[in-house]
Coordinates of N, CA and C in Angstrom, one line a residue:
R19 N 195.5 26.1 178.0 CA 195.8 26.9 177.9 C 195.6 28.2 176.6
A20 N 195.8 28.0 176.0 CA 195.0 29.1 175.0 C 194.3 30.6 176.3
L21 N 193.9 30.2 177.0 CA 193.3 31.2 178.4 C 194.6 31.8 178.7
Y22 N 195.3 31.1 179.2 CA 196.0 31.4 180.0 C 197.7 31.2 178.8
P23 N 198.3 32.4 178.0 CA 199.2 31.5 177.5 C 200.8 31.5 178.1
R24 N 201.4 31.2 177.6 CA 202.9 30.9 178.8 C 203.4 32.1 179.1
L25 N 203.3 33.5 178.6 CA 203.9 34.6 178.9 C 203.1 35.0 180.5
H26 N 201.4 34.6 180.3 CA 201.0 34.9 181.9 C 202.1 33.6 182.9
H27 N 202.1 32.7 182.6 CA 202.7 32.0 183.6 C 203.9 32.8 184.1
Q28 N 204.7 32.9 182.9 CA 205.8 33.3 183.8 C 206.1 35.2 184.0
N29 N 204.7 36.0 184.0 CA 204.0 37.1 184.2 C 204.3 36.2 186.2
V30 N 203.4 35.6 186.5 CA 202.9 35.2 187.7 C 204.1 34.1 188.4
L31 N 204.9 34.0 187.4 CA 206.1 33.4 188.7 C 207.1 34.2 188.8
L32 N 207.8 35.4 187.8 CA 208.3 36.7 188.6 C 207.6 37.5 189.4
R33 N 206.7 37.6 189.2 CA 205.5 38.4 190.7 C 205.4 37.4 191.7
S34 N 205.9 36.2 191.7 CA 205.9 35.0 193.0 C 207.0 35.6 193.2
R35 N 207.9 35.7 192.8 CA 209.2 35.4 193.0 C 210.0 36.8 193.8
Y36 N 209.3 37.5 192.9 CA 209.9 39.1 193.4 C 208.9 39.2 195.0
L37 N 207.9 38.3 195.2 CA 207.0 38.9 196.6 C 208.0 37.6 197.7
D38 N 208.6 36.6 197.2 CA 208.9 35.4 198.0 C 210.0 36.6 198.5
T39 N 210.5 37.2 197.6 CA 212.1 38.3 197.8 C 211.5 39.0 199.3
V40 N 210.7 40.1 198.6 CA 210.4 41.4 199.6 C 209.9 40.5 201.4
V41 N 209.1 39.8 201.0 CA 208.2 39.0 202.4 C 209.3 38.4 203.6
D42 N 210.1 37.9 202.5 CA 210.5 37.3 203.1 C 211.7 38.0 203.8
A43 N 212.7 39.0 203.5 CA 213.0 40.6 203.5 C 212.4 40.9 205.0
A44 N 211.3 41.2 204.4 CA 210.3 41.9 205.8 C 209.9 40.9 206.8
L45 N 209.9 39.8 206.9 CA 210.1 39.0 208.1 C 211.1 38.6 209.0
A46 N 212.5 38.7 207.9 CA 213.6 38.8 208.8 C 214.2 39.6 209.5
S47 N 213.4 40.8 209.3 CA 213.8 41.8 210.1 C 212.8 42.5 211.4
R48 N 211.9 41.2 211.4 CA 211.0 41.4 212.3 C 211.1 40.4 213.3
T49 N 210.2 40.6 214.5 CA 210.7 40.2 215.6 C 209.6 38.9 215.6
E50 N 210.6 37.8 215.9 CA 209.5 37.0 215.8 C 209.4 36.4 217.5
M51 N 208.7 34.9 217.0 CA 208.0 34.5 218.4 C 209.1 34.3 219.9
T52 N 208.3 35.0 220.5 CA 209.3 34.8 221.5 C 208.7 34.7 223.0
T53 N 209.0 34.5 223.8 CA 208.2 34.1 225.3 C 207.8 35.2 225.9
G54 N 206.5 35.8 226.4 CA 206.4 36.6 227.8 C 206.6 36.4 228.9
S55 N 205.7 37.4 229.7 CA 205.4 36.8 231.0 C 204.5 36.0 230.6
A56 N 203.4 37.3 230.0 CA 201.8 36.2 230.5 C 201.4 35.8 228.7
T57 N 202.1 36.4 228.2 CA 201.9 36.1 226.9 C 202.6 35.5 225.6
T58 N 202.7 35.5 224.3 CA 203.4 35.0 223.4 C 203.8 36.7 222.5
T59 N 204.1 37.0 222.1 CA 204.4 38.0 221.0 C 205.0 37.6 219.6
T60 N 204.3 37.3 218.6 CA 204.4 37.2 217.0 C 204.1 38.3 216.3
T61 N 204.8 37.3 215.0 CA 205.2 38.2 214.0 C 203.9 37.6 213.0
A62 N 202.7 37.9 212.3 CA 202.1 37.5 211.5 C 202.1 37.9 210.1
L63 N 201.6 37.3 209.0 CA 201.5 37.6 207.5 C 200.8 37.2 207.2
V64 N 200.0 38.5 207.0 CA 198.4 38.2 206.2 C 198.4 38.7 204.7
T65 N 197.7 37.6 204.2 CA 197.8 37.6 203.0 C 196.3 37.8 202.4
L66 N 195.8 39.2 201.4 CA 194.4 39.3 201.1 C 194.3 39.1 200.1
G67 N 193.6 38.0 199.5 CA 193.5 37.4 198.4 C 194.0 36.2 197.8
A68 N 194.5 35.3 199.1 CA 195.6 34.8 198.5 C 195.8 33.5 197.5
G69 N 194.2 33.4 197.1 CA 194.1 32.7 196.3 C 194.9 30.9 196.6
F70 N 195.7 30.7 195.7 CA 196.1 29.1 195.3 C 197.6 29.7 196.2
C71 N 198.0 31.0 195.9 CA 199.1 30.8 196.7 C 199.6 30.1 197.6
T72 N 201.4 29.7 197.9 CA 201.7 28.7 198.8 C 202.7 29.2 199.5
R73 N 202.6 30.3 199.5 CA 204.1 31.0 200.2 C 203.5 30.8 202.1
G74 N 202.1 30.9 202.4 CA 201.5 30.7 204.2 C 202.0 29.3 204.5
L75 N 202.4 28.2 203.5 CA 202.4 26.9 203.8 C 204.6 27.0 203.9
R76 N 204.9 27.9 203.2 CA 206.1 27.9 202.8 C 207.2 28.6 203.7
V77 N 206.5 29.7 204.6 CA 207.4 30.3 205.4 C 207.0 30.4 206.5
G78 N 206.3 30.0 207.4 CA 205.3 30.3 208.9 C 206.0 29.0 209.8
G79 N 205.9 28.2 209.2 CA 206.8 26.5 210.2 C 208.0 26.7 211.1
E80 N 208.8 26.7 210.6 CA 209.5 26.9 211.1 C 210.4 27.7 212.3
R81 N 210.0 29.0 211.5 CA 210.0 30.6 211.7 C 209.3 30.8 212.9
G82 N 208.1 30.5 213.2 CA 207.1 30.9 214.6 C 206.2 32.0 214.1
I83 N 206.4 32.3 212.7 CA 205.5 32.9 212.1 C 203.8 32.3 211.7
R84 N 202.9 32.9 212.3 CA 200.8 32.8 212.1 C 201.4 33.3 210.6
C85 N 200.8 32.5 209.7 CA 200.4 32.7 208.4 C 199.0 33.0 208.3
V86 N 197.7 33.8 208.0 CA 196.5 34.3 208.0 C 196.4 34.5 206.1
E87 N 195.5 33.7 205.5 CA 194.9 33.9 204.6 C 193.9 34.3 204.5
V88 N 193.3 35.4 204.0 CA 192.0 36.1 203.5 C 191.6 35.8 202.1
D89 N 190.4 35.2 201.9 CA 189.9 35.4 200.1 C 188.4 35.0 200.7
L90 N 188.2 34.6 199.4 CA 186.3 34.4 199.1 C 186.1 33.0 200.0
P91 N 185.4 32.9 200.3 CA 184.6 32.2 200.9 C 185.0 30.6 200.3
A92 N 184.5 30.9 199.1 CA 184.7 29.4 197.9 C 185.8 29.2 197.7
V93 N 186.9 30.0 197.6 CA 188.4 30.0 197.6 C 189.1 28.9 198.6
V94 N 188.3 29.7 199.6 CA 188.8 29.2 201.3 C 188.5 27.8 201.5
D95 N 187.6 27.7 200.9 CA 186.7 26.2 200.8 C 187.6 25.2 200.4
Q96 N 187.8 25.7 198.6 CA 188.4 24.5 198.3 C 190.1 24.7 198.6
K97 N 190.5 25.7 198.9 CA 192.6 25.1 199.1 C 192.0 24.5 200.1
R98 N 191.5 24.7 201.6 CA 191.4 24.2 202.3 C 190.8 22.1 202.0
R99 N 190.5 22.0 201.3 CA 189.6 20.7 200.7 C 191.7 20.1 200.2
L100 N 191.9 21.0 199.0 CA 192.7 20.2 198.2 C 193.9 20.5 199.2
L101 N 194.1 21.0 200.4 CA 195.2 20.6 201.6 C 194.7 19.3 202.1
V102 N 193.5 18.9 202.8 CA 193.4 18.2 203.2 C 193.6 16.5 202.4
D103 N 193.3 16.6 201.2 CA 193.1 15.7 200.5 C 194.6 15.3 199.8
R104 N 195.3 16.6 200.1 CA 197.3 15.9 200.0 C 197.7 15.5 201.5
G105 N 197.1 15.8 202.5 CA 197.7 15.5 203.4 C 198.4 16.8 204.0
V106 N 198.5 17.8 204.0 CA 198.9 19.1 204.3 C 198.8 19.3 205.3
V107 N 199.4 19.4 206.6 CA 199.1 20.2 207.8 C 200.0 21.4 207.9
A108 N 199.3 22.6 208.1 CA 199.9 23.7 208.2 C 199.3 24.3 209.9
P109 N 199.8 24.2 210.7 CA 199.2 24.7 212.0 C 199.5 26.1 212.5
N110 N 200.5 26.4 211.4 CA 200.7 28.2 211.4 C 199.9 28.7 210.7
L111 N 198.6 28.0 209.7 CA 198.6 28.5 208.8 C 196.5 29.1 209.0
D112 N 196.6 29.9 209.2 CA 195.0 29.9 209.2 C 194.2 30.4 207.9
F113 N 192.7 30.4 208.1 CA 192.0 30.9 206.9 C 190.8 31.4 207.0
L114 N 190.8 32.9 206.3 CA 189.7 33.5 207.3 C 188.9 34.1 205.7
S115 N 187.4 34.2 206.0 CA 186.5 34.2 204.5 C 185.9 35.8 204.3
A116 N 186.5 36.5 203.6 CA 186.0 37.7 203.2 C 186.0 37.9 201.5
D117 N 185.1 38.4 201.6 CA 184.8 39.3 200.5 C 185.9 40.9 200.3
L118 N 186.9 40.9 200.1 CA 187.2 42.0 199.9 C 186.3 43.4 199.3
S119 N 185.9 43.6 198.4 CA 184.8 44.6 198.1 C 183.9 45.3 199.4
D120 N 183.7 43.9 200.4 CA 182.5 44.5 201.7 C 183.7 45.1 202.2
A121 N 183.4 46.3 202.6 CA 184.3 46.8 203.8 C 183.8 46.6 205.6
A122 N 182.5 46.2 205.6 CA 182.5 45.0 206.6 C 183.4 43.8 206.8
Q123 N 182.7 43.2 205.8 CA 183.7 42.3 206.3 C 185.5 42.1 205.7
T124 N 185.9 42.9 205.0 CA 187.0 43.2 204.9 C 187.9 43.5 206.5
A125 N 187.5 44.8 206.9 CA 187.7 45.3 208.1 C 187.3 44.1 209.3
E126 N 186.6 43.2 209.2 CA 186.2 42.1 210.8 C 187.2 41.1 210.0
A127 N 188.2 41.2 208.7 CA 188.7 39.7 208.3 C 190.3 40.2 209.0
V128 N 190.3 41.4 208.7 CA 192.1 42.0 209.1 C 192.0 42.0 210.7
R129 N 190.9 42.5 211.4 CA 191.1 42.3 213.1 C 190.6 41.3 213.4
R130 N 190.4 40.1 212.5 CA 190.5 38.9 213.3 C 192.0 37.9 212.8
A131 N 192.7 38.5 211.5 CA 193.4 38.4 211.6 C 195.0 38.5 212.7
L132 N 194.0 39.6 213.1 CA 195.6 40.4 214.2 C 195.3 39.8 215.7
K133 N 194.7 38.9 215.3 CA 194.0 38.2 216.7 C 194.9 36.7 216.4
S134 N 195.4 35.6 217.6 CA 195.3 34.6 217.5 C 194.2 33.9 218.5
D135 N 193.9 32.6 218.5 CA 193.7 31.7 219.5 C 194.3 31.5 220.4
D136 N 195.6 31.7 221.2 CA 196.2 31.1 221.8 C 196.8 32.9 222.7
N137 N 195.8 34.1 223.0 CA 196.1 34.7 222.7 C 197.5 35.9 222.9
A138 N 198.2 35.5 221.6 CA 199.2 35.9 221.8 C 198.9 37.3 221.1
A139 N 200.2 38.8 221.6 CA 199.8 40.1 221.0 C 200.4 39.9 219.7
V140 N 200.3 40.0 218.7 CA 200.8 40.1 217.5 C 201.5 41.7 217.5
I141 N 202.6 41.5 217.6 CA 203.3 42.6 217.3 C 204.0 43.6 216.0
S142 N 204.3 42.2 215.4 CA 204.4 42.5 214.1 C 204.0 42.0 213.1
V143 N 203.4 42.9 211.8 CA 202.7 42.3 211.0 C 203.3 42.6 209.4
V144 N 203.0 41.7 208.3 CA 203.4 42.1 207.4 C 201.9 41.6 206.4
F145 N 201.7 42.6 206.0 CA 200.5 42.3 204.9 C 200.8 42.3 203.2
V146 N 200.1 41.0 202.9 CA 200.5 41.0 201.1 C 199.2 40.8 200.3
L147 N 199.8 41.7 199.7 CA 198.6 42.0 198.0 C 199.4 41.7 196.8
E148 N 199.0 40.6 196.4 CA 199.4 40.2 195.1 C 198.3 39.4 194.6
A149 N 197.9 41.0 193.5 CA 197.5 40.7 192.4 C 196.1 41.3 192.8
V150 N 195.4 41.4 193.7 CA 194.0 41.2 194.3 C 193.3 43.1 194.4
L151 N 194.1 43.9 194.2 CA 193.4 45.1 194.1 C 192.8 45.6 193.1
V152 N 193.4 45.0 191.7 CA 193.9 45.0 190.4 C 192.0 44.9 190.2
Y153 N 191.2 43.7 191.2 CA 190.2 43.2 190.6 C 189.2 43.9 191.1
L154 N 189.5 44.9 192.0 CA 188.5 45.9 193.0 C 188.4 47.2 192.5
E155 N 187.6 47.4 192.5 CA 186.7 48.9 192.1 C 187.9 49.7 192.9
P156 N 188.1 51.0 192.7 CA 189.6 51.8 193.4 C 188.6 52.3 194.9
D157 N 187.6 52.4 195.0 CA 187.4 52.7 196.4 C 187.5 51.4 196.8
A158 N 186.9 50.5 196.3 CA 187.0 49.2 197.3 C 189.1 49.1 197.9
A159 N 189.4 49.0 197.0 CA 190.7 49.1 196.8 C 191.6 49.7 197.9
M160 N 191.1 50.7 197.8 CA 191.6 52.2 199.1 C 191.5 51.7 200.3
R161 N 189.5 51.1 200.0 CA 189.5 50.5 201.7 C 190.3 49.6 202.9
V162 N 191.0 48.5 201.3 CA 191.4 47.5 201.9 C 193.0 48.1 202.7
L163 N 193.6 48.7 201.9 CA 194.8 49.4 202.4 C 194.5 50.5 203.3
T164 N 193.2 51.0 203.6 CA 193.5 51.6 204.8 C 193.7 50.9 206.0
T165 N 192.1 50.1 206.0 CA 191.9 48.3 206.5 C 192.7 48.5 207.3
C166 N 194.0 48.1 206.2 CA 195.0 47.6 206.5 C 196.1 48.1 207.8
A167 N 196.4 49.7 207.6 CA 196.8 50.3 208.6 C 196.0 50.4 209.5
T168 N 194.6 50.7 209.6 CA 194.4 51.9 210.8 C 194.1 50.4 211.5
A169 N 193.6 48.6 211.7 CA 193.0 48.0 212.1 C 194.8 47.8 212.8
A170 N 196.1 46.9 212.0 CA 196.8 47.1 212.6 C 197.0 48.2 213.5
R171 N 197.3 49.3 213.5 CA 197.4 50.5 214.7 C 196.6 50.0 216.0
A172 N 194.8 49.7 215.3 CA 194.1 49.7 217.1 C 194.7 48.4 217.5
A173 N 195.1 47.7 217.0 CA 195.3 46.3 217.2 C 196.9 46.3 218.0
G174 N 197.4 47.3 217.7 CA 198.5 47.7 219.1 C 199.9 47.1 218.3
C175 N 199.9 46.9 216.8 CA 200.9 46.0 216.2 C 201.9 47.8 216.2
R176 N 203.5 46.9 216.6 CA 204.5 47.9 216.7 C 205.2 47.9 215.5
D177 N 205.0 47.1 214.3 CA 206.2 46.7 213.6 C 204.8 47.1 212.1
I178 N 205.0 47.3 211.4 CA 203.7 47.3 210.3 C 204.1 47.1 209.2
A179 N 204.4 46.7 207.6 CA 204.8 46.6 206.7 C 203.9 46.3 205.5
L180 N 203.9 46.7 204.4 CA 202.7 46.2 203.5 C 203.7 45.5 202.1
C181 N 204.0 44.2 201.5 CA 204.4 44.0 200.6 C 203.7 43.8 199.5
F182 N 203.8 44.4 198.3 CA 202.7 43.5 197.3 C 203.1 44.6 196.1
A183 N 202.3 43.5 195.1 CA 203.1 43.2 193.4 C 201.5 43.5 193.1
D184 N 201.3 45.2 193.0 CA 199.6 44.7 192.3 C 199.2 46.4 191.7
R185 N 198.0 46.5 191.5 CA 198.0 47.7 191.4 C 197.5 48.9 192.2
I186 N 197.6 49.7 192.2 CA 197.7 50.4 193.8 C 196.4 51.6 192.9
P187 N 195.1 51.7 193.4 CA 194.2 52.8 193.4 C 194.8 54.3 192.8
G188 N 194.4 54.7 191.5 CA 194.3 55.9 191.7 C 195.6 56.4 191.0
V189 N 197.1 55.5 190.4 CA 198.1 55.3 190.1 C 198.0 55.0 188.7
A190 N 198.3 55.7 187.5 CA 198.4 55.3 186.8 C 199.8 55.0 186.3
G191 N 200.3 53.4 186.1 CA 201.4 53.1 186.1 C 202.2 52.8 187.1
V192 N 203.4 53.1 187.0 CA 204.4 52.8 188.0 C 205.2 53.9 188.6
D193 N 204.1 54.9 188.7 CA 205.3 55.9 189.5 C 204.9 55.8 190.6
E194 N 206.6 55.4 191.2 CA 206.4 55.9 192.7 C 206.0 57.0 193.4
A195 N 205.9 58.2 192.9 CA 205.6 59.2 193.5 C 204.5 59.1 193.6
D196 N 203.7 58.5 192.6 CA 201.8 58.4 193.3 C 202.1 57.6 193.9
V197 N 202.9 56.4 194.1 CA 201.9 55.1 194.8 C 202.8 55.9 196.0
R198 N 203.4 56.5 196.7 CA 203.6 57.0 197.5 C 202.5 57.8 198.4
R199 N 201.8 59.0 197.4 CA 201.1 59.6 197.5 C 199.9 59.0 198.6
V200 N 199.1 57.8 197.1 CA 198.2 57.3 197.5 C 198.6 55.8 199.1
L201 N 199.5 55.9 199.0 CA 199.9 55.1 200.4 C 199.3 55.9 201.3
L202 N 200.0 57.2 201.3 CA 199.7 58.0 202.2 C 198.5 58.4 202.3
E203 N 197.8 58.3 202.1 CA 196.1 58.9 201.6 C 195.4 57.8 202.4
A204 N 195.9 56.8 202.4 CA 195.2 55.3 202.7 C 195.9 54.9 204.6
G205 N 196.4 55.9 205.1 CA 197.4 56.1 206.7 C 198.0 55.5 206.9
W206 N 199.4 55.2 205.4 CA 200.2 54.7 206.3 C 201.6 55.7 206.0
D207 N 201.3 56.7 206.6 CA 202.0 57.8 206.8 C 203.5 57.7 207.6
D208 N 203.7 56.5 208.6 CA 204.3 55.9 209.1 C 205.6 55.3 208.2
L209 N 205.0 54.7 207.6 CA 205.3 53.3 206.6 C 206.1 53.6 205.7
V210 N 205.8 55.1 204.8 CA 206.5 55.1 203.5 C 207.9 56.1 203.4
A211 N 208.9 55.5 202.6 CA 210.2 56.6 203.4 C 210.3 57.0 202.3

C-alpha cells in the first residue's frame, strides 16, 4: 500500500471509468456483428498494453464484439492463468503477445488483431491505449500510434477509432491542439476532427 497510495487507486479508477464511457460510445456507434453472403463482418476492440484490465471481458460477449488484448508475453500468460483458475470463459476475447517497444512485434500483433479465425472481415475497429505509451520511448510510442492507423487501413477497416487516456509523445501537458498535431503526424488524418 505504501507503493501505491490511495490517490493512485483513485486515479486508475477515474481513468478506467472515463475510458469505459468513451469506449462504450465508440462501440455503440459502430457496426456490430452482421451476417453477409460469404463472410461475417465484425467490430473489434483492440487494447494495446491491456495489463489486467477487464474491459475486454465486460464489453464483448452479448454485443458480438471481438476483443483482442496485446501485451508482453509474461502479462498475457499470467492473465490467461488467472482467467482459467477462476473459471472465466470469454469466447470473444483473444490475447496476443508483443513487446510494444519493438516495431516488428507491434506491427505483427496489430495485423493479427485485425484478422479472425472464422474469416470474419473486421470493418470497424476501436483501439484503446490506457497508460501504456507513457512507458515507451517517444519514438516507440509514435510507432504504436502510426502502426494502428496504417494497419487498420491496410486491413480494409472502414471505421477506425482511437480511445486513449495516455501521454501522447511530443506533447507536454494536455494541449488539445498538440495532441491533434501528433495524431495527424501518426496518420490519423481522417480521424481527427
